[in-house]
PDB file of N, CA and C in Angstrom:
ATOM      1  N   MET A   1       0.856  -1.167   0.000  1.00 49.00           N
ATOM      2  CA  MET A   1       0.000   0.000   0.000  1.00 49.00           C
ATOM      3  C   MET A   1       0.905   1.233   0.000  1.00 49.00           C
ATOM      4  N   SER A   2       0.729   2.081  -0.951  1.00 56.00           N
ATOM      5  CA  SER A   2       1.563   3.280  -0.997  1.00 56.00           C
ATOM      6  C   SER A   2       1.002   4.362  -0.079  1.00 56.00           C
ATOM      7  N   PHE A   3       1.857   5.256   0.302  1.00 60.00           N
ATOM      8  CA  PHE A   3       1.486   6.314   1.237  1.00 60.00           C
ATOM      9  C   PHE A   3       0.489   7.285   0.617  1.00 60.00           C
ATOM     10  N   LEU A   4      -0.491   7.683   1.382  1.00 62.00           N
ATOM     11  CA  LEU A   4      -1.493   8.683   1.014  1.00 62.00           C
ATOM     12  C   LEU A   4      -2.415   8.283  -0.137  1.00 62.00           C
ATOM     13  N   GLU A   5      -2.691   6.999  -0.253  1.00 68.00           N
ATOM     14  CA  GLU A   5      -3.690   6.582  -1.237  1.00 68.00           C
ATOM     15  C   GLU A   5      -5.050   7.102  -0.816  1.00 68.00           C
ATOM     16  N   LYS A   6      -5.859   7.496  -1.766  1.00 74.00           N
ATOM     17  CA  LYS A   6      -7.193   8.007  -1.444  1.00 74.00           C
ATOM     18  C   LYS A   6      -8.104   6.913  -0.913  1.00 74.00           C
ATOM     19  N   THR A   7      -7.703   5.660  -1.076  1.00 82.00           N
ATOM     20  CA  THR A   7      -8.519   4.545  -0.602  1.00 82.00           C
ATOM     21  C   THR A   7      -8.207   4.154   0.839  1.00 82.00           C
ATOM     22  N   TRP A   8      -7.236   4.826   1.461  1.00 81.00           N
ATOM     23  CA  TRP A   8      -6.894   4.503   2.846  1.00 81.00           C
ATOM     24  C   TRP A   8      -8.086   4.733   3.758  1.00 81.00           C
ATOM     25  N   THR A   9      -8.169   3.913   4.806  1.00 83.00           N
ATOM     26  CA  THR A   9      -9.208   4.061   5.825  1.00 83.00           C
ATOM     27  C   THR A   9      -8.532   4.237   7.183  1.00 83.00           C
ATOM     28  N   TRP A  10      -9.337   4.549   8.191  1.00 80.00           N
ATOM     29  CA  TRP A  10      -8.783   4.644   9.547  1.00 80.00           C
ATOM     30  C   TRP A  10      -8.261   3.283   9.991  1.00 80.00           C
ATOM     31  N   ASN A  11      -8.867   2.196   9.517  1.00 87.00           N
ATOM     32  CA  ASN A  11      -8.366   0.861   9.845  1.00 87.00           C
ATOM     33  C   ASN A  11      -6.973   0.648   9.264  1.00 87.00           C
ATOM     34  N   ASP A  12      -6.720   1.180   8.068  1.00 86.00           N
ATOM     35  CA  ASP A  12      -5.380   1.102   7.483  1.00 86.00           C
ATOM     36  C   ASP A  12      -4.375   1.851   8.355  1.00 86.00           C
ATOM     37  N   MET A  13      -4.771   3.008   8.840  1.00 82.00           N
ATOM     38  CA  MET A  13      -3.890   3.801   9.699  1.00 82.00           C
ATOM     39  C   MET A  13      -3.611   3.056  11.000  1.00 82.00           C
ATOM     40  N   ASP A  14      -4.641   2.427  11.553  1.00 86.00           N
ATOM     41  CA  ASP A  14      -4.475   1.655  12.776  1.00 86.00           C
ATOM     42  C   ASP A  14      -3.510   0.491  12.548  1.00 86.00           C
ATOM     43  N   ALA A  15      -3.651  -0.197  11.422  1.00 90.00           N
ATOM     44  CA  ALA A  15      -2.759  -1.317  11.109  1.00 90.00           C
ATOM     45  C   ALA A  15      -1.318  -0.837  10.951  1.00 90.00           C
ATOM     46  N   LEU A  16      -1.134   0.296  10.305  1.00 87.00           N
ATOM     47  CA  LEU A  16       0.206   0.860  10.132  1.00 87.00           C
ATOM     48  C   LEU A  16       0.820   1.221  11.480  1.00 87.00           C
ATOM     49  N   ALA A  17       0.026   1.815  12.358  1.00 87.00           N
ATOM     50  CA  ALA A  17       0.523   2.189  13.684  1.00 87.00           C
ATOM     51  C   ALA A  17       0.884   0.953  14.502  1.00 87.00           C
ATOM     52  N   THR A  18       0.076  -0.092  14.409  1.00 91.00           N
ATOM     53  CA  THR A  18       0.356  -1.337  15.126  1.00 91.00           C
ATOM     54  C   THR A  18       1.660  -1.955  14.636  1.00 91.00           C
ATOM     55  N   LYS A  19       1.858  -1.957  13.329  1.00 92.00           N
ATOM     56  CA  LYS A  19       3.093  -2.494  12.746  1.00 92.00           C
ATOM     57  C   LYS A  19       4.302  -1.661  13.180  1.00 92.00           C
ATOM     58  N   ALA A  20       4.163  -0.352  13.180  1.00 90.00           N
ATOM     59  CA  ALA A  20       5.258   0.524  13.602  1.00 90.00           C
ATOM     60  C   ALA A  20       5.596   0.295  15.071  1.00 90.00           C
ATOM     61  N   LYS A  21       4.565   0.167  15.914  1.00 90.00           N
ATOM     62  CA  LYS A  21       4.791  -0.048  17.344  1.00 90.00           C
ATOM     63  C   LYS A  21       5.525  -1.362  17.586  1.00 90.00           C
ATOM     64  N   ALA A  22       5.139  -2.411  16.856  1.00 93.00           N
ATOM     65  CA  ALA A  22       5.799  -3.711  17.002  1.00 93.00           C
ATOM     66  C   ALA A  22       7.272  -3.631  16.618  1.00 93.00           C
ATOM     67  N   ALA A  23       7.608  -2.698  15.743  1.00 93.00           N
ATOM     68  CA  ALA A  23       9.003  -2.505  15.322  1.00 93.00           C
ATOM     69  C   ALA A  23       9.734  -1.510  16.220  1.00 93.00           C
ATOM     70  N   GLY A  24       9.078  -1.086  17.314  1.00 91.00           N
ATOM     71  CA  GLY A  24       9.716  -0.157  18.242  1.00 91.00           C
ATOM     72  C   GLY A  24       9.665   1.287  17.788  1.00 91.00           C
ATOM     73  N   LYS A  25       8.779   1.581  16.872  1.00 88.00           N
ATOM     74  CA  LYS A  25       8.652   2.947  16.358  1.00 88.00           C
ATOM     75  C   LYS A  25       7.277   3.493  16.728  1.00 88.00           C
ATOM     76  N   MET A  26       7.064   4.738  16.408  1.00 81.00           N
ATOM     77  CA  MET A  26       5.748   5.312  16.660  1.00 81.00           C
ATOM     78  C   MET A  26       5.379   6.276  15.537  1.00 81.00           C
ATOM     79  N   ILE A  27       4.092   6.446  15.352  1.00 77.00           N
ATOM     80  CA  ILE A  27       3.593   7.420  14.386  1.00 77.00           C
ATOM     81  C   ILE A  27       3.218   8.652  15.187  1.00 77.00           C
ATOM     82  N   GLY A  28       3.730   9.792  14.806  1.00 74.00           N
ATOM     83  CA  GLY A  28       3.454  11.016  15.545  1.00 74.00           C
ATOM     84  C   GLY A  28       3.098  12.141  14.614  1.00 74.00           C
ATOM     85  N   GLY A  29       3.013  13.303  15.178  1.00 70.00           N
ATOM     86  CA  GLY A  29       2.751  14.476  14.363  1.00 70.00           C
ATOM     87  C   GLY A  29       1.289  14.815  14.202  1.00 70.00           C
ATOM     88  N   PHE A  30       0.444  14.215  15.015  1.00 74.00           N
ATOM     89  CA  PHE A  30      -0.977  14.518  14.935  1.00 74.00           C
ATOM     90  C   PHE A  30      -1.330  15.582  15.967  1.00 74.00           C
ATOM     91  N   ARG A  31      -1.122  16.824  15.617  1.00 80.00           N
ATOM     92  CA  ARG A  31      -1.493  17.915  16.523  1.00 80.00           C
ATOM     93  C   ARG A  31      -3.008  17.973  16.604  1.00 80.00           C
ATOM     94  N   ASP A  32      -3.522  18.011  17.820  1.00 81.00           N
ATOM     95  CA  ASP A  32      -4.967  17.996  18.027  1.00 81.00           C
ATOM     96  C   ASP A  32      -5.671  19.158  17.337  1.00 81.00           C
ATOM     97  N   ASP A  33      -5.049  20.332  17.337  1.00 81.00           N
ATOM     98  CA  ASP A  33      -5.700  21.494  16.724  1.00 81.00           C
ATOM     99  C   ASP A  33      -5.764  21.386  15.204  1.00 81.00           C
ATOM    100  N   VAL A  34      -4.986  20.488  14.632  1.00 84.00           N
ATOM    101  CA  VAL A  34      -5.022  20.249  13.188  1.00 84.00           C
ATOM    102  C   VAL A  34      -5.818  18.982  12.883  1.00 84.00           C
ATOM    103  N   PHE A  35      -5.543  17.920  13.635  1.00 85.00           N
ATOM    104  CA  PHE A  35      -6.147  16.628  13.345  1.00 85.00           C
ATOM    105  C   PHE A  35      -7.648  16.589  13.616  1.00 85.00           C
ATOM    106  N   SER A  36      -8.089  17.125  14.750  1.00 90.00           N
ATOM    107  CA  SER A  36      -9.513  17.033  15.103  1.00 90.00           C
ATOM    108  C   SER A  36     -10.425  17.692  14.073  1.00 90.00           C
ATOM    109  N   PRO A  37     -10.160  18.929  13.642  1.00 91.00           N
ATOM    110  CA  PRO A  37     -11.009  19.510  12.595  1.00 91.00           C
ATOM    111  C   PRO A  37     -10.959  18.707  11.292  1.00 91.00           C
ATOM    112  N   TYR A  38      -9.784  18.194  10.947  1.00 89.00           N
ATOM    113  CA  TYR A  38      -9.665  17.371   9.737  1.00 89.00           C
ATOM    114  C   TYR A  38     -10.527  16.121   9.864  1.00 89.00           C
ATOM    115  N   TYR A  39     -10.384  15.425  10.999  1.00 89.00           N
ATOM    116  CA  TYR A  39     -11.170  14.209  11.226  1.00 89.00           C
ATOM    117  C   TYR A  39     -12.662  14.505  11.119  1.00 89.00           C
ATOM    118  N   LEU A  40     -13.106  15.583  11.745  1.00 93.00           N
ATOM    119  CA  LEU A  40     -14.530  15.919  11.682  1.00 93.00           C
ATOM    120  C   LEU A  40     -14.994  16.141  10.247  1.00 93.00           C
ATOM    121  N   ARG A  41     -14.173  16.764   9.440  1.00 92.00           N
ATOM    122  CA  ARG A  41     -14.550  16.971   8.030  1.00 92.00           C
ATOM    123  C   ARG A  41     -14.697  15.649   7.297  1.00 92.00           C
ATOM    124  N   THR A  42     -13.938  14.613   7.690  1.00 89.00           N
ATOM    125  CA  THR A  42     -14.045  13.317   7.013  1.00 89.00           C
ATOM    126  C   THR A  42     -15.345  12.609   7.339  1.00 89.00           C
ATOM    127  N   VAL A  43     -16.034  13.059   8.379  1.00 91.00           N
ATOM    128  CA  VAL A  43     -17.334  12.481   8.739  1.00 91.00           C
ATOM    129  C   VAL A  43     -18.445  13.523   8.612  1.00 91.00           C
ATOM    130  N   ALA A  44     -18.239  14.487   7.712  1.00 94.00           N
ATOM    131  CA  ALA A  44     -19.246  15.508   7.357  1.00 94.00           C
ATOM    132  C   ALA A  44     -19.674  16.371   8.548  1.00 94.00           C
ATOM    133  N   GLN A  45     -18.725  16.682   9.419  1.00 95.00           N
ATOM    134  CA  GLN A  45     -18.984  17.550  10.561  1.00 95.00           C
ATOM    135  C   GLN A  45     -17.974  18.697  10.539  1.00 95.00           C
ATOM    136  N   LYS A  46     -18.196  19.674  11.391  1.00 95.00           N
ATOM    137  CA  LYS A  46     -17.260  20.797  11.511  1.00 95.00           C
ATOM    138  C   LYS A  46     -16.887  20.988  12.973  1.00 95.00           C
ATOM    139  N   MET A  47     -15.713  21.532  13.207  1.00 94.00           N
ATOM    140  CA  MET A  47     -15.239  21.755  14.573  1.00 94.00           C
ATOM    141  C   MET A  47     -16.061  22.831  15.269  1.00 94.00           C
ATOM    142  N   TYR A  48     -16.357  23.912  14.546  1.00 95.00           N
ATOM    143  CA  TYR A  48     -17.099  25.037  15.129  1.00 95.00           C
ATOM    144  C   TYR A  48     -18.287  25.396  14.246  1.00 95.00           C
ATOM    145  N   ASN A  49     -19.273  26.048  14.849  1.00 96.00           N
ATOM    146  CA  ASN A  49     -20.417  26.501  14.067  1.00 96.00           C
ATOM    147  C   ASN A  49     -19.988  27.648  13.152  1.00 96.00           C
ATOM    148  N   ALA A  50     -20.887  28.073  12.276  1.00 95.00           N
ATOM    149  CA  ALA A  50     -20.557  29.104  11.276  1.00 95.00           C
ATOM    150  C   ALA A  50     -20.111  30.415  11.917  1.00 95.00           C
ATOM    151  N   GLU A  51     -20.646  30.726  13.095  1.00 97.00           N
ATOM    152  CA  GLU A  51     -20.289  31.972  13.779  1.00 97.00           C
ATOM    153  C   GLU A  51     -18.989  31.850  14.570  1.00 97.00           C
ATOM    154  N   GLY A  52     -18.527  30.617  14.770  1.00 95.00           N
ATOM    155  CA  GLY A  52     -17.315  30.403  15.553  1.00 95.00           C
ATOM    156  C   GLY A  52     -17.531  30.578  17.043  1.00 95.00           C
ATOM    157  N   THR A  53     -18.780  30.475  17.477  1.00 97.00           N
ATOM    158  CA  THR A  53     -19.102  30.712  18.886  1.00 97.00           C
ATOM    159  C   THR A  53     -19.405  29.442  19.667  1.00 97.00           C
ATOM    160  N   ALA A  54     -19.482  28.308  18.982  1.00 97.00           N
ATOM    161  CA  ALA A  54     -19.816  27.046  19.648  1.00 97.00           C
ATOM    162  C   ALA A  54     -19.286  25.892  18.798  1.00 97.00           C
ATOM    163  N   LEU A  55     -19.304  24.718  19.384  1.00 95.00           N
ATOM    164  CA  LEU A  55     -18.888  23.548  18.624  1.00 95.00           C
ATOM    165  C   LEU A  55     -19.837  23.322  17.455  1.00 95.00           C
ATOM    166  N   GLY A  56     -19.329  22.788  16.377  1.00 96.00           N
ATOM    167  CA  GLY A  56     -20.141  22.542  15.194  1.00 96.00           C
ATOM    168  C   GLY A  56     -20.663  21.122  15.115  1.00 96.00           C
ATOM    169  N   TYR A  57     -20.345  20.299  16.080  1.00 94.00           N
ATOM    170  CA  TYR A  57     -20.841  18.921  16.126  1.00 94.00           C
ATOM    171  C   TYR A  57     -21.526  18.709  17.467  1.00 94.00           C
ATOM    172  N   THR A  58     -22.411  17.717  17.542  1.00 92.00           N
ATOM    173  CA  THR A  58     -23.150  17.495  18.784  1.00 92.00           C
ATOM    174  C   THR A  58     -22.856  16.144  19.422  1.00 92.00           C
ATOM    175  N   ASP A  59     -22.235  15.246  18.695  1.00 91.00           N
ATOM    176  CA  ASP A  59     -22.019  13.894  19.200  1.00 91.00           C
ATOM    177  C   ASP A  59     -20.554  13.686  19.582  1.00 91.00           C
ATOM    178  N   ASP A  60     -20.267  13.706  20.887  1.00 90.00           N
ATOM    179  CA  ASP A  60     -18.896  13.497  21.358  1.00 90.00           C
ATOM    180  C   ASP A  60     -18.392  12.082  21.080  1.00 90.00           C
ATOM    181  N   LYS A  61     -19.294  11.163  20.766  1.00 91.00           N
ATOM    182  CA  LYS A  61     -18.880   9.789  20.477  1.00 91.00           C
ATOM    183  C   LYS A  61     -17.981   9.718  19.244  1.00 91.00           C
ATOM    184  N   LEU A  62     -17.963  10.782  18.451  1.00 88.00           N
ATOM    185  CA  LEU A  62     -17.060  10.826  17.299  1.00 88.00           C
ATOM    186  C   LEU A  62     -15.606  10.704  17.735  1.00 88.00           C
ATOM    187  N   PHE A  63     -15.315  11.064  18.983  1.00 84.00           N
ATOM    188  CA  PHE A  63     -13.944  11.038  19.490  1.00 84.00           C
ATOM    189  C   PHE A  63     -13.691   9.893  20.460  1.00 84.00           C
ATOM    190  N   VAL A  64     -14.641   8.973  20.580  1.00 84.00           N
ATOM    191  CA  VAL A  64     -14.492   7.831  21.477  1.00 84.00           C
ATOM    192  C   VAL A  64     -14.325   6.583  20.629  1.00 84.00           C
ATOM    193  N   GLN A  65     -13.320   5.801  20.959  1.00 70.00           N
ATOM    194  CA  GLN A  65     -13.076   4.603  20.163  1.00 70.00           C
ATOM    195  C   GLN A  65     -13.898   3.467  20.665  1.00 70.00           C
TER     196      GLN A  65
END
């Protein structure tokens, strides 16, 4: 699987992280202020409402595994 294929899923990322951990490595660089809004966009949600005064999503389960 090549890096950054459009067909990648979160399960692919999990498998890659598991493989890296088994090799004594880690995947890093996921800053919460960058990753969380990106993740929400992948599930048709937004981090903040249009006015920027409140959260743009209502289900916190989006962040629970």
